[in-house]
């Protein structure tokens, strides 16, 4: 019964472990509600309403654990460190990173395997995960163009210049030649990345423009013959079934207005060509400068190679973790994958440097 400790009923008396687990669940529900409230405070419109509704829903789960605990609630516990950090980040920044991490938290809910949680609560958590996934995806769409150029530009700079530098070092070249090669690789790669990103994004935007309805099409609708026209063919050409196309054409003719009817701004998803190019240039350069740093400060040989590898390894772990967070996947797994790929390329080029260095000796 709500508000009564289950220890009063010998048939269902909880163990000390049960009470500890329920109190932990209670603390986590309160902390998750705080995350959603903090995120809602930094949003407006529909997103604010959605996040506020999620915070309210967590209150239902909180009440479930309060009912089970009854008089055993005790002093309020703090939520898990992870959830408390998320609440702080949500309050200070309210970023898409927090939503992506909350998505993972909802997906990992233990309620499905806990007999003390109801099937309805487990279903709630699964649906909450999908809601947060949708909100996080909105943020990813807003970030996708420029952010993609930034993250992958930095990663390419790290890997390509590390591979270049240690390959040349392994060939026996002196420090000045290695440093010159690293700077040349930085500039060439950054310019190439920036130019390539600009062309790519501009091409995507031009393709989208070419696919959009012609501005004059809307004005032409007013003069169409209601009984004999090919408007339904427009919608069939865009992928609708014959029945749906005819129904939509009748609806448009009734209102005499033709619309593109897209839910997402595709141009926003693709990004801006100039900003993507600048981001790609700067982030490639910021990544490519890292393996050059030991040589800039006078190191050479193995000390320079080892320090460059350590610095690049830390940066690769960071970029991999960021991609993992934003994709809703394991940050650790993505970080280790990024590290393995980067160091794999470096080892291959180091081996080739040794081969050519030995062959020319």
XYZ file of C-alpha atoms in Angstrom:
361
model
C 0.000 0.000 0.000
C 1.251 3.461 -0.829
C 2.996 5.174 2.067
C 3.382 1.959 4.116
C 6.694 0.142 4.431
C 6.671 -3.346 2.962
C 8.505 -4.459 6.076
C 5.095 -4.327 7.808
C 3.956 -7.252 5.613
C 5.999 -10.403 6.365
C 4.893 -11.989 3.099
C 6.566 -9.283 1.014
C 9.162 -7.883 3.395
C 12.013 -6.419 1.319
C 15.593 -7.264 2.047
C 18.159 -4.605 2.853
C 19.486 -5.026 -0.690
C 15.988 -4.374 -2.068
C 15.683 -1.162 -0.073
C 19.106 0.032 -1.252
C 18.231 -0.724 -4.868
C 14.869 1.034 -4.650
C 16.434 4.078 -3.048
C 18.988 4.177 -5.842
C 16.237 3.996 -8.454
C 14.382 6.774 -6.653
C 17.474 8.990 -6.640
C 18.121 8.325 -10.328
C 14.522 9.136 -11.287
C 14.755 12.437 -9.448
C 18.086 13.228 -11.096
C 16.776 12.372 -14.572
C 13.741 14.596 -13.991
C 16.161 17.388 -13.081
C 18.027 16.854 -16.369
C 14.821 17.231 -18.364
C 13.723 20.285 -16.384
C 17.095 21.942 -16.913
C 17.024 21.166 -20.619
C 13.463 22.475 -20.879
C 14.505 25.740 -19.222
C 16.937 26.373 -22.091
C 14.458 25.521 -24.864
C 11.414 27.247 -26.272
C 8.214 26.183 -27.974
C 7.544 22.539 -28.725
C 10.886 21.212 -27.492
C 10.315 22.870 -24.118
C 6.891 21.233 -23.811
C 8.264 17.806 -24.743
C 11.093 17.986 -22.204
C 8.761 19.247 -19.476
C 6.444 16.312 -20.184
C 9.364 13.896 -19.836
C 10.247 15.421 -16.459
C 6.639 14.967 -15.357
C 6.675 11.348 -16.544
C 9.746 10.613 -14.431
C 7.622 11.743 -11.480
C 5.333 8.733 -12.013
C 8.286 6.404 -11.670
C 9.510 8.328 -8.635
C 6.137 7.782 -6.981
C 6.331 4.032 -7.643
C 9.545 3.732 -5.654
C 8.190 6.003 -2.931
C 5.182 3.697 -2.591
C 7.395 0.615 -2.356
C 9.738 2.181 0.179
C 7.063 3.688 2.399
C 8.697 4.553 5.704
C 12.046 3.212 4.455
C 12.676 6.160 2.121
C 15.271 7.554 4.511
C 17.443 10.513 3.668
C 17.367 11.466 -0.018
C 20.267 9.933 -1.936
C 22.108 11.669 -4.695
C 21.621 10.327 -8.200
C 24.417 8.512 -9.966
C 27.467 10.625 -10.763
C 26.728 10.326 -14.469
C 23.172 11.629 -14.130
C 24.213 14.453 -11.800
C 26.878 15.544 -14.275
C 24.264 15.487 -17.035
C 21.925 17.634 -14.928
C 24.714 20.179 -14.419
C 25.609 20.202 -18.125
C 21.943 20.575 -19.060
C 21.598 23.550 -16.717
C 24.748 25.270 -17.968
C 24.734 24.392 -21.663
C 21.613 22.477 -22.697
C 23.467 20.972 -25.654
C 22.763 18.097 -28.012
C 25.522 16.161 -26.208
C 23.354 15.967 -23.089
C 20.385 14.697 -25.104
C 22.569 12.059 -26.768
C 23.828 10.864 -23.381
C 20.295 10.830 -21.962
C 19.260 8.725 -24.936
C 21.816 6.124 -23.907
C 20.703 6.329 -20.264
C 17.066 5.668 -21.198
C 18.068 2.808 -23.512
C 20.016 1.141 -20.666
C 17.143 1.247 -18.155
C 17.265 -1.803 -15.815
C 13.496 -1.902 -15.334
C 12.854 -4.589 -17.967
C 14.898 -7.074 -15.899
C 13.710 -5.980 -12.450
C 10.615 -7.674 -11.027
C 9.979 -4.717 -8.710
C 9.508 -2.373 -11.675
C 6.299 -2.717 -13.656
C 6.135 -3.597 -17.341
C 4.531 -0.189 -17.867
C 7.569 1.544 -16.364
C 9.928 -0.434 -18.600
C 7.796 0.503 -21.606
C 7.838 4.160 -20.507
C 11.628 4.150 -20.411
C 11.813 2.669 -23.900
C 9.444 5.324 -25.244
C 11.354 8.046 -23.389
C 14.478 6.857 -25.174
C 12.761 7.282 -28.535
C 11.518 10.760 -27.605
C 15.025 11.816 -26.594
C 16.420 10.174 -29.723
C 14.102 12.360 -31.809
C 15.120 15.531 -29.961
C 18.803 14.612 -30.207
C 18.369 13.995 -33.919
C 17.038 17.532 -34.353
C 20.245 18.803 -32.807
C 22.353 16.485 -34.943
C 20.619 17.776 -38.061
C 21.417 21.345 -37.064
C 25.044 20.389 -36.427
C 25.561 17.908 -39.232
C 27.147 20.069 -41.946
C 29.660 22.148 -40.027
C 30.168 19.631 -37.226
C 30.899 16.796 -39.629
C 33.540 18.922 -41.327
C 35.020 19.875 -37.955
C 35.264 16.409 -36.393
C 36.421 14.531 -39.447
C 38.713 17.351 -40.493
C 40.473 17.160 -37.133
C 40.668 13.372 -37.310
C 42.098 13.426 -40.828
C 44.693 15.996 -39.781
C 45.752 13.907 -36.802
C 46.099 10.637 -38.695
C 47.537 11.866 -41.977
C 50.177 14.124 -40.478
C 51.213 11.626 -37.800
C 51.621 8.987 -40.501
C 53.566 11.429 -42.688
C 55.894 12.560 -39.919
C 56.792 9.186 -38.451
C 57.190 7.707 -41.931
C 59.721 10.397 -42.816
C 61.368 10.086 -39.382
C 61.776 6.357 -39.871
C 63.564 6.978 -43.179
C 66.347 8.728 -41.257
C 65.593 12.321 -42.258
C 66.815 15.051 -39.911
C 64.547 17.135 -37.670
C 64.370 20.156 -39.970
C 63.254 18.065 -42.927
C 60.640 16.284 -40.813
C 59.377 19.624 -39.493
C 59.209 21.102 -42.994
C 57.342 18.039 -44.242
C 54.881 18.266 -41.350
C 54.117 21.932 -41.978
C 53.759 21.288 -45.715
C 51.425 18.376 -45.010
C 49.383 20.563 -42.666
C 48.914 23.347 -45.223
C 48.315 21.064 -48.199
C 45.858 18.889 -46.307
C 43.962 21.798 -44.743
C 43.583 23.583 -48.084
C 42.509 20.372 -49.781
C 39.980 19.570 -47.054
C 38.555 23.081 -47.077
C 38.199 23.192 -50.843
C 36.748 19.692 -51.000
C 34.218 20.416 -48.258
C 33.111 23.637 -49.946
C 32.579 21.894 -53.285
C 30.768 18.984 -51.601
C 28.339 21.126 -49.615
C 27.694 23.540 -52.458
C 27.001 20.626 -54.793
C 24.526 19.119 -52.323
C 22.728 22.429 -51.935
C 22.563 22.889 -55.705
C 21.092 19.387 -56.073
C 18.475 20.238 -53.451
C 17.646 23.472 -55.261
C 17.282 21.568 -58.523
C 14.881 19.115 -56.857
C 12.655 21.781 -55.276
C 9.409 22.806 -57.047
C 9.809 25.684 -59.478
C 8.528 28.989 -58.037
C 6.213 29.416 -61.024
C 4.534 26.043 -60.404
C 2.436 27.411 -57.571
C 1.060 30.193 -59.741
C 0.272 27.752 -62.555
C -2.064 25.727 -60.346
C -4.660 28.500 -60.389
C -5.080 28.137 -64.159
C -5.298 24.333 -64.343
C -8.426 22.636 -65.625
C -9.914 20.881 -62.607
C -11.081 17.917 -64.708
C -8.106 17.530 -67.046
C -4.605 18.099 -65.695
C -1.407 16.249 -64.848
C -0.904 17.496 -61.296
C -1.226 13.982 -59.862
C 1.728 12.941 -62.041
C 3.893 15.475 -60.163
C 3.319 13.634 -56.907
C 3.675 10.204 -58.490
C 7.044 11.327 -59.881
C 8.043 12.270 -56.322
C 7.304 8.750 -55.069
C 3.631 8.714 -54.076
C 1.332 5.857 -55.031
C -1.237 6.567 -57.724
C -4.104 6.774 -55.217
C -2.211 9.006 -52.783
C -1.009 11.232 -55.614
C -4.531 11.711 -56.950
C -5.894 12.441 -53.466
C -3.164 14.995 -52.803
C -3.679 16.586 -56.226
C -7.414 16.949 -55.509
C -6.582 18.543 -52.174
C -4.145 20.983 -53.793
C -6.633 21.870 -56.506
C -9.224 22.525 -53.850
C -6.915 24.994 -52.145
C -5.276 26.064 -55.406
C -1.810 26.102 -53.780
C 1.119 23.798 -54.496
C 3.551 23.156 -51.639
C 6.826 21.319 -51.220
C 5.530 19.755 -47.951
C 8.844 18.882 -46.372
C 9.190 18.403 -42.612
C 12.913 19.075 -42.460
C 14.946 21.924 -43.870
C 17.316 19.912 -46.066
C 19.554 22.943 -46.578
C 19.953 23.219 -42.810
C 20.892 19.535 -42.634
C 23.514 19.890 -45.373
C 24.984 23.058 -43.912
C 26.574 26.152 -45.376
C 29.443 25.686 -47.836
C 31.625 28.512 -46.551
C 31.240 27.669 -42.869
C 31.845 23.972 -43.579
C 34.980 24.800 -45.600
C 36.384 27.140 -42.928
C 35.630 24.608 -40.181
C 37.236 21.818 -42.191
C 40.368 23.917 -42.851
C 40.766 25.033 -39.223
C 40.063 21.670 -37.653
C 42.304 19.775 -40.061
C 45.053 22.266 -39.251
C 44.389 21.959 -35.503
C 44.675 18.194 -35.772
C 47.689 18.220 -38.099
C 49.680 20.589 -35.873
C 49.659 18.170 -32.939
C 52.176 15.629 -34.284
C 54.401 18.527 -35.396
C 54.667 20.019 -31.880
C 57.554 17.833 -30.607
C 59.671 18.844 -33.605
C 58.772 22.511 -33.150
C 60.179 22.310 -29.625
C 63.457 20.757 -30.741
C 62.878 17.029 -30.190
C 63.877 14.477 -32.795
C 64.211 10.741 -33.282
C 62.360 8.357 -30.981
C 61.521 10.906 -28.252
C 59.747 13.060 -30.839
C 57.943 10.072 -32.375
C 56.737 8.755 -29.010
C 55.534 12.166 -27.811
C 53.765 12.825 -31.125
C 52.059 9.441 -30.910
C 50.914 10.064 -27.314
C 49.510 13.500 -28.142
C 47.735 12.236 -31.232
C 46.410 9.223 -29.315
C 44.804 11.476 -26.706
C 43.244 13.620 -29.433
C 41.955 10.567 -31.322
C 40.336 9.253 -28.163
C 38.660 12.624 -27.719
C 37.275 12.894 -31.254
C 36.136 9.274 -31.192
C 34.326 9.788 -27.894
C 32.575 12.909 -29.232
C 31.360 11.037 -32.315
C 30.197 8.188 -30.088
C 28.226 10.516 -27.842
C 26.510 12.281 -30.723
C 25.660 9.023 -32.494
C 24.149 7.571 -29.319
C 26.752 4.787 -29.300
C 29.377 3.839 -26.733
C 31.906 6.712 -26.434
C 34.611 4.289 -25.244
C 34.127 1.909 -28.145
C 34.183 4.702 -30.713
C 37.233 6.245 -29.059
C 39.161 2.971 -29.135
C 38.136 2.360 -32.738
C 39.387 5.807 -33.705
C 42.643 5.164 -31.874
C 43.137 1.768 -33.515
C 42.537 3.094 -37.029
C 44.810 6.097 -36.530
C 47.676 4.120 -35.041
C 47.223 1.377 -37.626
C 47.856 3.871 -40.415
C 50.835 5.289 -38.532
C 52.414 1.851 -38.026
C 52.084 1.036 -41.727
C 53.739 4.271 -42.819
C 56.459 3.857 -40.194
C 57.201 0.428 -41.633
C 57.333 1.859 -45.139
C 59.656 4.609 -43.922
C 62.006 2.024 -42.450
C 61.882 0.030 -45.683
C 62.719 2.952 -47.933
C 65.199 4.368 -45.470
C 67.055 1.055 -45.344
C 66.889 0.629 -49.097
C 68.472 4.001 -49.716
C 71.193 3.575 -47.124
